Each structure stands twice: as structure tokens, then as C-alpha cells.
Short mmCIF file of C-alpha atoms and ligand atoms in Angstrom, two decimals:
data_model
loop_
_atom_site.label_atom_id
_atom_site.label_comp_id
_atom_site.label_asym_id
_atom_site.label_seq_id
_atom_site.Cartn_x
_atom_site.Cartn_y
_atom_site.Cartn_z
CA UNK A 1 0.00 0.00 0.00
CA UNK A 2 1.64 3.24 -0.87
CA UNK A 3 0.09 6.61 -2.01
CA UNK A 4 -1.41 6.74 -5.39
CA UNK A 5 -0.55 8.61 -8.56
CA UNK A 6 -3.08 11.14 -9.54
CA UNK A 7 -3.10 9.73 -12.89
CA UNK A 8 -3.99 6.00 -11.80
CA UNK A 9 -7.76 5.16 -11.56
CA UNK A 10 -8.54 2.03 -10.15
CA UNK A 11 -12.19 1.90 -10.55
CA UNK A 12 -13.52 3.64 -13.50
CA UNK A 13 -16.77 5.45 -13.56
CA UNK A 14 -18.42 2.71 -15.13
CA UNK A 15 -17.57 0.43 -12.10
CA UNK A 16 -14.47 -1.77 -14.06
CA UNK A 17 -11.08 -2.10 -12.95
CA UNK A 18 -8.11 -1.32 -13.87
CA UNK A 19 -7.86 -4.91 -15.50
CA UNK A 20 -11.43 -4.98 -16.85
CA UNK A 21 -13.31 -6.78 -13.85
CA UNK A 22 -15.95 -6.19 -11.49
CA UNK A 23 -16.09 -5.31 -7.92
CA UNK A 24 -16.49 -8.48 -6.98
CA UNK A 25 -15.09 -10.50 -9.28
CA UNK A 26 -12.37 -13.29 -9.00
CA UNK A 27 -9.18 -13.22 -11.53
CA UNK A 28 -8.87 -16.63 -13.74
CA UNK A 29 -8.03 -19.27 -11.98
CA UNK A 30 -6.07 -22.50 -13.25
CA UNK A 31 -5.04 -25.46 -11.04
CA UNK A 32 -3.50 -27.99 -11.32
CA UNK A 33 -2.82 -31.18 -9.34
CA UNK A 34 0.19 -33.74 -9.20
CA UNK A 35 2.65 -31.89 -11.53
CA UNK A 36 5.88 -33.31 -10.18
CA UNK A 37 7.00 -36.44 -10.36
CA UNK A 38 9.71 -36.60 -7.73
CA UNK A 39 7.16 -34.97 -5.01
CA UNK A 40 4.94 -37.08 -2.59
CA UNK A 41 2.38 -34.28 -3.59
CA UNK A 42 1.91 -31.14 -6.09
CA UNK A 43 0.07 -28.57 -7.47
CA UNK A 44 0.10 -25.84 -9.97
CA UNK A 45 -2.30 -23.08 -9.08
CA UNK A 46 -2.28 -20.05 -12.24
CA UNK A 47 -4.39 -16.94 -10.24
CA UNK A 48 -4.23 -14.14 -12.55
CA UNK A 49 -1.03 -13.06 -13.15
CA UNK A 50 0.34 -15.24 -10.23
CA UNK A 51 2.10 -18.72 -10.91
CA UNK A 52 2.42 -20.79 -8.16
CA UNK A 53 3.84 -24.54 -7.97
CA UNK A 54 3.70 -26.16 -4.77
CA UNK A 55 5.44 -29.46 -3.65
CA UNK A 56 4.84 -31.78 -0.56
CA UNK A 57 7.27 -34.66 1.12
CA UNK A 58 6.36 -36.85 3.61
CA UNK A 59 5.07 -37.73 6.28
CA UNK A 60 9.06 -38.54 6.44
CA UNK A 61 11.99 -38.94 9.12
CA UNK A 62 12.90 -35.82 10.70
CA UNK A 63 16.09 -34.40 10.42
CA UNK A 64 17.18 -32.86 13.46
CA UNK A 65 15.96 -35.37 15.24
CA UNK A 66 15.49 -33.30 18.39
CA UNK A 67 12.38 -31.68 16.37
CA UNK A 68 10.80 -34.93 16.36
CA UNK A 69 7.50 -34.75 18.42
CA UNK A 70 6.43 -38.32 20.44
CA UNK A 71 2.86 -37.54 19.49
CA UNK A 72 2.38 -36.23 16.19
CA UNK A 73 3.90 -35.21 12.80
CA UNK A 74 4.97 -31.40 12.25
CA UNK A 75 4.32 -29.25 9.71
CA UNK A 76 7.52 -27.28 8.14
CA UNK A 77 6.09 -24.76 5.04
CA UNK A 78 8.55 -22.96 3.33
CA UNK A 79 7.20 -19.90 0.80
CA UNK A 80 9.70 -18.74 -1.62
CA UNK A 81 9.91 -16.22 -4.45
CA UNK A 82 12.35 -16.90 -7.53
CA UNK A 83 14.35 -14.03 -8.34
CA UNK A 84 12.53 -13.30 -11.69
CA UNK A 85 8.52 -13.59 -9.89
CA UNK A 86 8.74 -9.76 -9.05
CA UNK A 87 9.60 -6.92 -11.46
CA UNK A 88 12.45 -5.74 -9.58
CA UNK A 89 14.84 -8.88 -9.26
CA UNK A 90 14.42 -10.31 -5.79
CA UNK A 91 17.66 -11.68 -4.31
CA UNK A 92 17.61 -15.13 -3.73
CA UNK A 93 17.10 -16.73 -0.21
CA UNK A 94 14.98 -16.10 2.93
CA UNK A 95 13.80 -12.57 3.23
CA UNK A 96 11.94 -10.94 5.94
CA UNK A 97 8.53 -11.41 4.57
CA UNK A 98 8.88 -14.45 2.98
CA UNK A 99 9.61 -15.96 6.84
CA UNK A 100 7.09 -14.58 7.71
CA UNK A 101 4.51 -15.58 5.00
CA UNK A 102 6.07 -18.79 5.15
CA UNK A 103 4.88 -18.97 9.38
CA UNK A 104 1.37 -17.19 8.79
CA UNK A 105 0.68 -20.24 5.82
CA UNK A 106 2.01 -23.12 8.24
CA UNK A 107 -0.84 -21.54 10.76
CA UNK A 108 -3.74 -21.43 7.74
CA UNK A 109 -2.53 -25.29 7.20
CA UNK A 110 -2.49 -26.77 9.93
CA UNK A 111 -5.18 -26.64 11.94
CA UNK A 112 -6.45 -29.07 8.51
CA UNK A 113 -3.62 -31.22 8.71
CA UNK A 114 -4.03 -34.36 11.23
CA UNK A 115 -0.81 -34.82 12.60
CA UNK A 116 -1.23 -36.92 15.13
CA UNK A 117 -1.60 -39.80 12.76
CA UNK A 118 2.05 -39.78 12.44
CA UNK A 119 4.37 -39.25 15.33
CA UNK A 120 7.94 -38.12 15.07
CA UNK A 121 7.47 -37.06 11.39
CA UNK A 122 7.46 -34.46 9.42
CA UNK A 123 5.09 -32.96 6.41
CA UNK A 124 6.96 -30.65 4.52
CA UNK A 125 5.62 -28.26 2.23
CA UNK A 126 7.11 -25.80 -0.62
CA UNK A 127 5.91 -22.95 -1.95
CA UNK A 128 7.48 -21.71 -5.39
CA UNK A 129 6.52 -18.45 -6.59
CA UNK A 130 7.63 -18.13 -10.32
CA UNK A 131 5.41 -15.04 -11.22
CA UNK A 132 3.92 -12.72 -9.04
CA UNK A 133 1.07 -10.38 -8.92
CA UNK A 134 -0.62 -9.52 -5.60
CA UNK A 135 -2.40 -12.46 -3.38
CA UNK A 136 0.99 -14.97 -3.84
CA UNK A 137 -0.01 -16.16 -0.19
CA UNK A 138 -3.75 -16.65 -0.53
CA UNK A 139 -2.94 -18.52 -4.25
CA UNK A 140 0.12 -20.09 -1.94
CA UNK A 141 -2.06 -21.99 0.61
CA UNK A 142 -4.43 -23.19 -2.19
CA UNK A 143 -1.42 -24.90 -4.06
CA UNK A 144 -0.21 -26.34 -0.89
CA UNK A 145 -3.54 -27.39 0.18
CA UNK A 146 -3.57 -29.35 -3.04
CA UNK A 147 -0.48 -30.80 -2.78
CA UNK A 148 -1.42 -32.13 0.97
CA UNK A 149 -4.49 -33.73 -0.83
CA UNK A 150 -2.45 -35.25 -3.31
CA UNK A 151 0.58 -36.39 -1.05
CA UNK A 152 -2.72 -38.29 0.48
CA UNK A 153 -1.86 -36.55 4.02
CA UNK A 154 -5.07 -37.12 5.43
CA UNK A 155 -6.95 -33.34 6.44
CA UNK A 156 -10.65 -32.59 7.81
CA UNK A 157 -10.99 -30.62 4.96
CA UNK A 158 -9.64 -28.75 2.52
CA UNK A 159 -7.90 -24.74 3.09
CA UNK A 160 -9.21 -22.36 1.02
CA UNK A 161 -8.16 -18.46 0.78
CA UNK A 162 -8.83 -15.33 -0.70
CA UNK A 163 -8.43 -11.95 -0.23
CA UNK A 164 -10.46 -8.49 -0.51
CA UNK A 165 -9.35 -4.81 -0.42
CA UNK A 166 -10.53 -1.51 -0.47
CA UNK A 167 -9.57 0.89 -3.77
CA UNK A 168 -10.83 4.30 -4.78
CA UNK A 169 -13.12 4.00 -1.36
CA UNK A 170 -14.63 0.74 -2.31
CA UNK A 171 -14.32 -2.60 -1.06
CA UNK A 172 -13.59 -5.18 -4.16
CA UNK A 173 -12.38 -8.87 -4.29
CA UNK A 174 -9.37 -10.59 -5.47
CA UNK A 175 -6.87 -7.25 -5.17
CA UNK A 176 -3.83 -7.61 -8.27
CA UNK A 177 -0.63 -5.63 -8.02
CA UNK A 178 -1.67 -2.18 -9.15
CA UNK A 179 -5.00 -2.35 -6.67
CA UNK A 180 -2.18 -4.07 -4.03
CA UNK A 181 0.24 -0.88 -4.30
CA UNK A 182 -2.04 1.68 -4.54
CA UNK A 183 -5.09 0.69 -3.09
CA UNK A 184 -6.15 1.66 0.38
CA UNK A 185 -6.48 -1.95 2.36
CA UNK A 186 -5.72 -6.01 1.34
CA UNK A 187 -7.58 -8.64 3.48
CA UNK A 188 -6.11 -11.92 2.66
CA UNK A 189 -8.49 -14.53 4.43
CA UNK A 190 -7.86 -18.27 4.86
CA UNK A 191 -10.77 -20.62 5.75
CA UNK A 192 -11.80 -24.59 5.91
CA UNK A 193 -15.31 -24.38 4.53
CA UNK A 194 -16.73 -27.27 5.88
CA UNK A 195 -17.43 -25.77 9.66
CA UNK A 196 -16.59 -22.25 8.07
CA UNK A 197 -13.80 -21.86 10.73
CA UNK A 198 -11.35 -19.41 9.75
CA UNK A 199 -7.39 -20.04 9.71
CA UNK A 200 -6.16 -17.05 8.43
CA UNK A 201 -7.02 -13.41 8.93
CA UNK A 202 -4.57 -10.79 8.29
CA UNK A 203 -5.07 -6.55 7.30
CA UNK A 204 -3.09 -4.31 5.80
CA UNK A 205 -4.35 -0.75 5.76
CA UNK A 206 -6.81 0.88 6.51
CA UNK A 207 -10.70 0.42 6.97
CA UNK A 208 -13.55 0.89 9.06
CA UNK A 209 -14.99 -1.35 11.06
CA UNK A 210 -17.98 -1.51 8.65
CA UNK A 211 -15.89 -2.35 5.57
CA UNK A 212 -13.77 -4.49 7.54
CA UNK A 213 -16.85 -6.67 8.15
CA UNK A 214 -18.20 -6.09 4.72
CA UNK A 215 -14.00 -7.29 3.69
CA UNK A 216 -14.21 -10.44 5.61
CA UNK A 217 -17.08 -11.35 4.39
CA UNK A 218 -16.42 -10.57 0.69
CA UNK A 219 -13.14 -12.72 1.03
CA UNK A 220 -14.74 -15.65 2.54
CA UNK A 221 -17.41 -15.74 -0.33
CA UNK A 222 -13.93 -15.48 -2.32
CA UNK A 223 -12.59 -18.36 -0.88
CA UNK A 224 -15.78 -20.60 -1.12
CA UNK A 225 -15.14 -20.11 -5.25
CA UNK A 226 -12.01 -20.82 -4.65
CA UNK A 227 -12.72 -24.41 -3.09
CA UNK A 228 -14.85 -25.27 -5.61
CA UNK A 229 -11.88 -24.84 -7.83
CA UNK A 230 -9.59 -26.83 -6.00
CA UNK A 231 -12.42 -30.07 -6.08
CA UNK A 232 -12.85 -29.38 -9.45
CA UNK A 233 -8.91 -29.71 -9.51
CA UNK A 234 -8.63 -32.96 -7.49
CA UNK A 235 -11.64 -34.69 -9.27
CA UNK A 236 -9.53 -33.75 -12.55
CA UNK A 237 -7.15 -35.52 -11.61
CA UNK A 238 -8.66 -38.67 -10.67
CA UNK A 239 -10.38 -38.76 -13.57
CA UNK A 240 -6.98 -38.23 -15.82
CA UNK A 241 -5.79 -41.33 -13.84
CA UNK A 242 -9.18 -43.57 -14.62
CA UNK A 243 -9.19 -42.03 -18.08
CA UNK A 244 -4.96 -43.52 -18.22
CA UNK A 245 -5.81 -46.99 -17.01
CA UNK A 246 -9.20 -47.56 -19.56
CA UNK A 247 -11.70 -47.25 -16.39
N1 UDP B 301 6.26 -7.97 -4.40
C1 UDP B 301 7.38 -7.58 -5.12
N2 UDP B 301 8.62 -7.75 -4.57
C2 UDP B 301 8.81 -8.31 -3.34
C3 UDP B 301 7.67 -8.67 -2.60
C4 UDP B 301 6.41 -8.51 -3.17
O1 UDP B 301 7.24 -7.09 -6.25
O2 UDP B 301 9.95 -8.44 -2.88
C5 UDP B 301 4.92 -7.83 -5.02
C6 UDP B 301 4.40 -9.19 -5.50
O3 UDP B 301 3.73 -9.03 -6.73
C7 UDP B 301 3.45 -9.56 -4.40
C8 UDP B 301 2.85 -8.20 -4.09
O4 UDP B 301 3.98 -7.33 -4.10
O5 UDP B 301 2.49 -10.52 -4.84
C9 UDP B 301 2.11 -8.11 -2.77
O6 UDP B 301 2.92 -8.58 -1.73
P1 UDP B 301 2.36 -8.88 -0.29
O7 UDP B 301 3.53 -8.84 0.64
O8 UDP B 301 1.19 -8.01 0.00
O9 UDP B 301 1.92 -10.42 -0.36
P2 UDP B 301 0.85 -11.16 -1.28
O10 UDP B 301 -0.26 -10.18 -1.61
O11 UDP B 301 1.58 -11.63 -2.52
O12 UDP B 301 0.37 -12.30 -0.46
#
């Protein structure tokens, strides 16, 4: 969030944005699941401009093995950027905010996650972000979400996430990088539809406590989309298997 240009309009004065949606419209979403061979689990998740691979190992033997817990697995995530996601080349390696997106995602995943089915293990889960645009950790825990799914780590359900914002006064779904940078609030929101408990709930900006509410709520309707996606996704891919074998 950072002031904005006179000449930038965000919303226009027919109501579309700056790349042609609606208010309350998602970007296109693509996804993908089991994409790498040499992973237990993967998925490719394409959220507008975002591209997002994400890769899961394990349950599998700890190493230290003074992190191993007597009564359940743990969950490592690790979010990266590559150096040509952003356009301003981002140096390689853990940053500040990548730690910490990397620690707020292991907290939207978890709770899903049943670890106590394997003790002393761990699930470890990768993030790649190859191209980014604005909502790389919303798009992030979808991928990995997949990938659990497909590394057949056994969850209550699945994580979805989305995010809203506020630009030019109004609050809109789905923020991309312009509406990110110059818009006046992101709400990235993380939730397991199933008992509509939420996992993630973060705010950057500024909003009232109205359009808060009216955020939250916009981003969780976001993230129920989004789930449908990721069935959609899994289903695929079961079928690609049947459809491989003659079934
Ligand atoms: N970004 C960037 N360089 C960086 C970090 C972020 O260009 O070093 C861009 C990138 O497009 C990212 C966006 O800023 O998606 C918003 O970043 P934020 O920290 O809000 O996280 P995100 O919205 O991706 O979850």
C-alpha cells in the first residue's frame, strides 16, 4: 500500500477495474494437481497473473531429530519467491517477509492437517513463486492445500483463501498488483469451509470497522469459489488417472 498517482484510476466510472473486472469479481483461476514427479504431492495453481507450484514430502523422518514430536507429525512450510517472480529482481534466499509468509501459511494449514496420525514425522511443504502479482499467499495456501491432498496426508478438509481490499473507497475482491500498491487496504483470508472456521485473517491498511466486516465477508465468499476450484482440480485428476488406465 503506498500513495497513489493522480493519474492512476482504479475503478472507472463505469464500475471496471483497472484490468477490466468487477467489484467483486475473482481473476482466472487454473489449477493444477500432481505436476511433479519426484514430489509425494503437487500442485500448480495459475491466479491471474500469479504462478504458483507447490510441492509436498512426507510424512518422512525428521532431520534434526530433536524436532521430532512423540505424538504427532509437524508441519515445516517454506514460501519462496524466484528471483525473476517480481519486477524488480528479488535476491535469492529467505527474506523478511517471505519468513514470515512462510509462518502465517504453516498456521492457515495446519489446523487441517491431522498430525497426530504420524508421530515423530514431518510434512513438509514448498511454496514456489515463479510469477507474481498480488495475493501470492492466498494462491500459496491453495497450491499447498492441493499438494497435501495429493501427497494423500489425510486433512478434515480442505484450506481455502482469498483476499479483498478496499480501492478508490470501495471494497472489491481478489486485489492484483496495481489495486495491491495503490489501493487503500488487502484482506487476505484463509478458511476450511466445511465448519466455516477461519485459519487465516490478516489486514493491511486501513478500513472501518464496517468495511472491515463487509472485507471479511467478501473474502470468505472469495474463498468458497475458490474451493470449488480446488475439487474441481482434485476430481480432474482422478479422472486423468481412470481415463490412463481404460476405467
Ligand atoms: N512484491 C514484489 N517484490 C517483493 C515482494 C512482493 O514485487 O519483494 C509484489 C508481488 O507481486 C506480491 C505483491 O507485491 O504478490 C504483494 O505482496 P504482499 O507482501 O502483499 O503479499 P501477497 O499479496 O503476494 O500475499
Amino acid at each position: 500500500m503506498m500513495g497513489k498517482p493522480e493519474d492512476i484510476v482504479l475503478l472507472d466510472e463505469n464500475g471496471y477495474r483497472i484490468d477490466g473486472r468487477k467489484k467483486y469479481e475473482l481473476r482466472k483461476i487454473h489449477m493444477e494437481v500432481g505436476v511433479l514427479k519426484n514430489a509425494d504431492g503437487s500442485a500448480y495453481v495459475e491466479w491471474g497473473k500469479n504462478k504458483i507450484l507447490a510441492a509436498v514430502y512426507g510424512p518422512r523422518e525428521i532431520h534434526p531429530k530433536h524436532l521430532q514430536r512423540p505424538d504427532r507429525a509437524i508441519l515445516r512450510v517454506r514460501y519462496n519467491m524466484a528471483p525473476f517472480s517480481v519486477e524488480e529482481r528479488k535476491k535469492p534466499g529467505p527474506d523478511r517477509r517471505s519468513v514470515e509468509i512462510s509462518k502465517v501459511i504453516r498456521g492457515a494449514l495446519e489446523p487441517a492437517v491431522i498430525l497426530q496420525l504420524f508421530p515423530r514425522t514431518a510434512v513438509d511443504v514448498f511454496i514456489e513463486v515463479l510469477q507474481a502479482d498480488a495475493g501470492t499467499r492466498v494462491a500459496g495456501i491453495a497450491a499447498a492445500s492441493l499438494a497435501l491432498a495429493d501427497a494423500g496426508i489425510p486433512m478434515k478438509d480442505l484450506v481455502a483463501a482469498c483476499a479483498a481490499g478496499k480501492i478508490e473507497g470501495e471494497i472489491v475482491l481478489d486485489l492484483n498488483k496495481e489495486e495491491d500498491n495503490y489501493g487503500e487496504a488487502d484482506v487476505p483470508v484463509a478458511i476450511m469451509p466445511l465448519k466455516n472456521d477461519i485459519t487465516l485473517l490478516q489486514m493491511d491498511g486501513y478500513l472501518s470497522k464496517e468495511e472491515f466486516n463487509e472485507a471479511v465477508k467478501l473474502a470468505i465468499k472469495g474463498a468458497k469459489a475458490v474451493y470449488q476450484k480446488q475439487r474441481e482440480a482434485l476430481r480432474d485428476k482422478y479422472l486423468r488417472i481412470a481415463q490412463e488406465v481404460g476405467e
